[in-house]
């Protein structure tokens, strides 16, 4: 991630020069050049000017909606939030959104909003679209943080009318990270795309809105490319595959007589606390160059067999994503009345597994967690 200098103070418009540092930059990504758009390309004064006559209506106040709404507000943009009464409503109130002024019912917020930021869950977007679409009228902007509903419209029914800009600003991380990096004066990276350009300025507005919600730099994508890579990645190496790999290695170590603490430390703790941060900072090539010769030889000998074993699974996964099978499974599961109870059973299985109970004990022993 590119670091961007300058600290953004919470609840106040950040001090950023009105003079762009440079134009759009072309970066060589492993031999392929791509355009990258940095925050410095879009002074905050230009972002504020772009949306001075707009009302940004945030629908959804999970971690992503909350993070983006707070960042946009702190950047001096006119933000309102549309919610039902309940826990999210109370959370928005505690964050300073005022009922009747900046916090409204979903219907009222949509009627006031000119930029509708549709950040409900994927299942929520499907369920709420019949009530939302009457407010998506010509001249407005419909913004997504994920391409799911648009790309799989046959399953979601989310079909924007003509005359509306439909844009994508997709941060590559959780909403909590979107917020925390903004407060640190940095900024998460994001992909940006345009599905429908009614105004002729949809791309420019998407980029400026990205800066407005706290993004540090952006790169081009399409709605389809974003959703396929996102669904694939989170089911793969980001969460699904990594849990599978952790569990497989841990179970083999335990079956061979190693203790839970040893198995967990060798499988998870050393990876997450020592090696992964170094890989993230310097790259895997650096990691291979800077480990013991024994570890180096073993890693070089074994990475290809692991790749050969896993690649068919990844190909099967991508096919499931590409064909919409994953989308159908997600919508079906998340729409069940018993969804929360069913989810808790699955999470309980993970939480109460020996590996993650061992992990809880190991984490408690980290120096920063030891009570003095």
PDB file of C-alpha atoms in Angstrom, residues 198-334:
ATOM      1  CA  UNK A 198     -25.216   9.017 -17.686  1.00  0.00           C
ATOM      2  CA  UNK A 199     -23.545  12.316 -16.811  1.00  0.00           C
ATOM      3  CA  UNK A 200     -20.376  11.828 -18.847  1.00  0.00           C
ATOM      4  CA  UNK A 201     -18.422  12.435 -15.630  1.00  0.00           C
ATOM      5  CA  UNK A 202     -19.043   9.240 -13.730  1.00  0.00           C
ATOM      6  CA  UNK A 203     -15.377   8.178 -13.619  1.00  0.00           C
ATOM      7  CA  UNK A 204     -14.187  11.519 -12.307  1.00  0.00           C
ATOM      8  CA  UNK A 205     -16.907  11.569  -9.657  1.00  0.00           C
ATOM      9  CA  UNK A 206     -16.084   8.012  -8.635  1.00  0.00           C
ATOM     10  CA  UNK A 207     -12.416   8.909  -8.122  1.00  0.00           C
ATOM     11  CA  UNK A 208     -13.277  12.011  -6.112  1.00  0.00           C
ATOM     12  CA  UNK A 209     -15.792  10.089  -4.043  1.00  0.00           C
ATOM     13  CA  UNK A 210     -13.085   7.514  -3.363  1.00  0.00           C
ATOM     14  CA  UNK A 211     -10.869  10.232  -1.925  1.00  0.00           C
ATOM     15  CA  UNK A 212     -13.854  11.545  -0.011  1.00  0.00           C
ATOM     16  CA  UNK A 213     -14.452   8.227   1.766  1.00  0.00           C
ATOM     17  CA  UNK A 214     -10.810   7.901   2.771  1.00  0.00           C
ATOM     18  CA  UNK A 215      -9.025   6.018  -0.001  1.00  0.00           C
ATOM     19  CA  UNK A 216      -5.286   6.540  -0.448  1.00  0.00           C
ATOM     20  CA  UNK A 217      -4.928   5.293  -3.995  1.00  0.00           C
ATOM     21  CA  UNK A 218      -7.173   3.680  -6.608  1.00  0.00           C
ATOM     22  CA  UNK A 219      -6.850   1.476  -9.661  1.00  0.00           C
ATOM     23  CA  UNK A 220      -9.223   0.672 -12.513  1.00  0.00           C
ATOM     24  CA  UNK A 221     -11.586  -2.265 -12.528  1.00  0.00           C
ATOM     25  CA  UNK A 222     -15.021  -3.250 -13.800  1.00  0.00           C
ATOM     26  CA  UNK A 223     -17.985  -4.346 -11.699  1.00  0.00           C
ATOM     27  CA  UNK A 224     -17.571  -7.888 -13.027  1.00  0.00           C
ATOM     28  CA  UNK A 225     -13.837  -8.095 -12.455  1.00  0.00           C
ATOM     29  CA  UNK A 226     -14.173  -6.722  -8.927  1.00  0.00           C
ATOM     30  CA  UNK A 227     -16.858  -9.127  -7.797  1.00  0.00           C
ATOM     31  CA  UNK A 228     -15.231 -12.201  -9.315  1.00  0.00           C
ATOM     32  CA  UNK A 229     -11.840 -11.443  -7.790  1.00  0.00           C
ATOM     33  CA  UNK A 230     -13.382 -10.494  -4.454  1.00  0.00           C
ATOM     34  CA  UNK A 231     -15.562 -13.582  -4.047  1.00  0.00           C
ATOM     35  CA  UNK A 232     -12.715 -15.768  -5.257  1.00  0.00           C
ATOM     36  CA  UNK A 233     -10.141 -14.171  -2.965  1.00  0.00           C
ATOM     37  CA  UNK A 234     -12.129 -14.277   0.253  1.00  0.00           C
ATOM     38  CA  UNK A 235     -13.090 -17.908  -0.305  1.00  0.00           C
ATOM     39  CA  UNK A 236      -9.511 -18.627  -1.289  1.00  0.00           C
ATOM     40  CA  UNK A 237      -6.258 -17.403   0.190  1.00  0.00           C
ATOM     41  CA  UNK A 238      -7.719 -14.566   2.265  1.00  0.00           C
ATOM     42  CA  UNK A 239      -9.887 -16.727   4.509  1.00  0.00           C
ATOM     43  CA  UNK A 240     -11.168 -20.069   3.223  1.00  0.00           C
ATOM     44  CA  UNK A 241      -7.914 -21.561   1.953  1.00  0.00           C
ATOM     45  CA  UNK A 242      -5.833 -20.205   4.800  1.00  0.00           C
ATOM     46  CA  UNK A 243      -8.140 -21.739   7.417  1.00  0.00           C
ATOM     47  CA  UNK A 244      -8.023 -25.028   5.511  1.00  0.00           C
ATOM     48  CA  UNK A 245      -4.222 -24.945   5.349  1.00  0.00           C
ATOM     49  CA  UNK A 246      -3.919 -24.018   9.022  1.00  0.00           C
ATOM     50  CA  UNK A 247      -6.266 -26.853  10.019  1.00  0.00           C
ATOM     51  CA  UNK A 248      -4.517 -29.443   7.833  1.00  0.00           C
ATOM     52  CA  UNK A 249      -1.028 -28.652   9.132  1.00  0.00           C
ATOM     53  CA  UNK A 250      -2.224 -28.427  12.744  1.00  0.00           C
ATOM     54  CA  UNK A 251      -4.033 -31.775  12.560  1.00  0.00           C
ATOM     55  CA  UNK A 252      -0.996 -33.552  11.116  1.00  0.00           C
ATOM     56  CA  UNK A 253       1.245 -32.162  13.861  1.00  0.00           C
ATOM     57  CA  UNK A 254      -1.215 -33.234  16.554  1.00  0.00           C
ATOM     58  CA  UNK A 255      -1.605 -36.693  15.029  1.00  0.00           C
ATOM     59  CA  UNK A 256       2.170 -37.058  15.143  1.00  0.00           C
ATOM     60  CA  UNK A 257       2.270 -36.312  18.864  1.00  0.00           C
ATOM     61  CA  UNK A 258       3.078 -32.605  18.981  1.00  0.00           C
ATOM     62  CA  UNK A 259       1.411 -30.584  21.743  1.00  0.00           C
ATOM     63  CA  UNK A 260      -1.378 -28.071  20.976  1.00  0.00           C
ATOM     64  CA  UNK A 261       0.860 -25.133  21.895  1.00  0.00           C
ATOM     65  CA  UNK A 262       3.682 -26.349  19.651  1.00  0.00           C
ATOM     66  CA  UNK A 263       1.312 -27.146  16.775  1.00  0.00           C
ATOM     67  CA  UNK A 264      -0.394 -23.759  16.984  1.00  0.00           C
ATOM     68  CA  UNK A 265       2.828 -21.789  17.299  1.00  0.00           C
ATOM     69  CA  UNK A 266       4.386 -23.564  14.329  1.00  0.00           C
ATOM     70  CA  UNK A 267       1.227 -23.258  12.210  1.00  0.00           C
ATOM     71  CA  UNK A 268      -0.361 -19.897  13.020  1.00  0.00           C
ATOM     72  CA  UNK A 269       1.527 -17.802  15.544  1.00  0.00           C
ATOM     73  CA  UNK A 270       4.889 -17.729  13.784  1.00  0.00           C
ATOM     74  CA  UNK A 271       3.167 -17.083  10.461  1.00  0.00           C
ATOM     75  CA  UNK A 272       0.957 -14.202  11.571  1.00  0.00           C
ATOM     76  CA  UNK A 273       3.268 -12.593  14.120  1.00  0.00           C
ATOM     77  CA  UNK A 274       6.645 -12.977  12.416  1.00  0.00           C
ATOM     78  CA  UNK A 275       6.656 -14.069   8.788  1.00  0.00           C
ATOM     79  CA  UNK A 276       3.504 -12.593   7.223  1.00  0.00           C
ATOM     80  CA  UNK A 277       4.286  -9.013   8.326  1.00  0.00           C
ATOM     81  CA  UNK A 278       7.761  -9.367   6.814  1.00  0.00           C
ATOM     82  CA  UNK A 279       6.343 -10.784   3.582  1.00  0.00           C
ATOM     83  CA  UNK A 280       3.858  -7.928   3.450  1.00  0.00           C
ATOM     84  CA  UNK A 281       6.613  -5.393   3.965  1.00  0.00           C
ATOM     85  CA  UNK A 282       9.359  -6.871   1.786  1.00  0.00           C
ATOM     86  CA  UNK A 283       7.938  -9.629  -0.424  1.00  0.00           C
ATOM     87  CA  UNK A 284       8.310 -13.418  -0.478  1.00  0.00           C
ATOM     88  CA  UNK A 285      11.572 -13.193  -2.424  1.00  0.00           C
ATOM     89  CA  UNK A 286      13.065 -11.199   0.460  1.00  0.00           C
ATOM     90  CA  UNK A 287      11.711 -13.746   2.940  1.00  0.00           C
ATOM     91  CA  UNK A 288      13.401 -16.602   1.078  1.00  0.00           C
ATOM     92  CA  UNK A 289      16.667 -14.668   0.970  1.00  0.00           C
ATOM     93  CA  UNK A 290      16.599 -13.872   4.692  1.00  0.00           C
ATOM     94  CA  UNK A 291      15.696 -17.159   6.367  1.00  0.00           C
ATOM     95  CA  UNK A 292      17.992 -19.990   7.424  1.00  0.00           C
ATOM     96  CA  UNK A 293      19.491 -22.098   4.644  1.00  0.00           C
ATOM     97  CA  UNK A 294      17.540 -25.092   5.963  1.00  0.00           C
ATOM     98  CA  UNK A 295      14.210 -23.253   5.809  1.00  0.00           C
ATOM     99  CA  UNK A 296      15.163 -21.787   2.452  1.00  0.00           C
ATOM    100  CA  UNK A 297      15.916 -25.162   0.898  1.00  0.00           C
ATOM    101  CA  UNK A 298      12.739 -26.749   2.220  1.00  0.00           C
ATOM    102  CA  UNK A 299      10.510 -23.882   1.115  1.00  0.00           C
ATOM    103  CA  UNK A 300      12.033 -23.848  -2.367  1.00  0.00           C
ATOM    104  CA  UNK A 301      11.564 -27.602  -2.709  1.00  0.00           C
ATOM    105  CA  UNK A 302       7.983 -27.718  -1.444  1.00  0.00           C
ATOM    106  CA  UNK A 303       6.171 -24.654  -2.788  1.00  0.00           C
ATOM    107  CA  UNK A 304       5.604 -26.194  -6.222  1.00  0.00           C
ATOM    108  CA  UNK A 305       4.029 -29.432  -4.901  1.00  0.00           C
ATOM    109  CA  UNK A 306       1.668 -27.321  -2.787  1.00  0.00           C
ATOM    110  CA  UNK A 307       0.825 -25.189  -5.815  1.00  0.00           C
ATOM    111  CA  UNK A 308       0.172 -28.287  -7.962  1.00  0.00           C
ATOM    112  CA  UNK A 309      -2.080 -29.773  -5.278  1.00  0.00           C
ATOM    113  CA  UNK A 310      -4.055 -26.577  -4.668  1.00  0.00           C
ATOM    114  CA  UNK A 311      -4.423 -25.146  -8.158  1.00  0.00           C
ATOM    115  CA  UNK A 312      -7.245 -27.534  -9.193  1.00  0.00           C
ATOM    116  CA  UNK A 313      -9.181 -26.496  -6.089  1.00  0.00           C
ATOM    117  CA  UNK A 314      -8.678 -22.819  -6.923  1.00  0.00           C
ATOM    118  CA  UNK A 315      -9.805 -23.452 -10.513  1.00  0.00           C
ATOM    119  CA  UNK A 316     -12.931 -25.200  -9.226  1.00  0.00           C
ATOM    120  CA  UNK A 317     -13.558 -22.278  -6.874  1.00  0.00           C
ATOM    121  CA  UNK A 318     -13.209 -19.667  -9.639  1.00  0.00           C
ATOM    122  CA  UNK A 319     -15.639 -21.629 -11.824  1.00  0.00           C
ATOM    123  CA  UNK A 320     -18.156 -21.659  -8.976  1.00  0.00           C
ATOM    124  CA  UNK A 321     -17.798 -17.889  -8.583  1.00  0.00           C
ATOM    125  CA  UNK A 322     -17.886 -17.166 -12.322  1.00  0.00           C
ATOM    126  CA  UNK A 323     -21.039 -19.193 -12.957  1.00  0.00           C
ATOM    127  CA  UNK A 324     -22.963 -17.567 -10.131  1.00  0.00           C
ATOM    128  CA  UNK A 325     -23.152 -20.707  -8.021  1.00  0.00           C
ATOM    129  CA  UNK A 326     -21.451 -18.957  -5.120  1.00  0.00           C
ATOM    130  CA  UNK A 327     -23.816 -16.007  -5.443  1.00  0.00           C
ATOM    131  CA  UNK A 328     -26.859 -18.268  -5.330  1.00  0.00           C
ATOM    132  CA  UNK A 329     -25.528 -20.129  -2.304  1.00  0.00           C
ATOM    133  CA  UNK A 330     -24.817 -16.851  -0.516  1.00  0.00           C
ATOM    134  CA  UNK A 331     -28.229 -15.323  -1.223  1.00  0.00           C
ATOM    135  CA  UNK A 332     -30.073 -18.518  -0.338  1.00  0.00           C
ATOM    136  CA  UNK A 333     -28.202 -18.958   2.935  1.00  0.00           C
ATOM    137  CA  UNK A 334     -28.324 -15.318   4.010  1.00  0.00           C
TER     138      UNK A 334
END
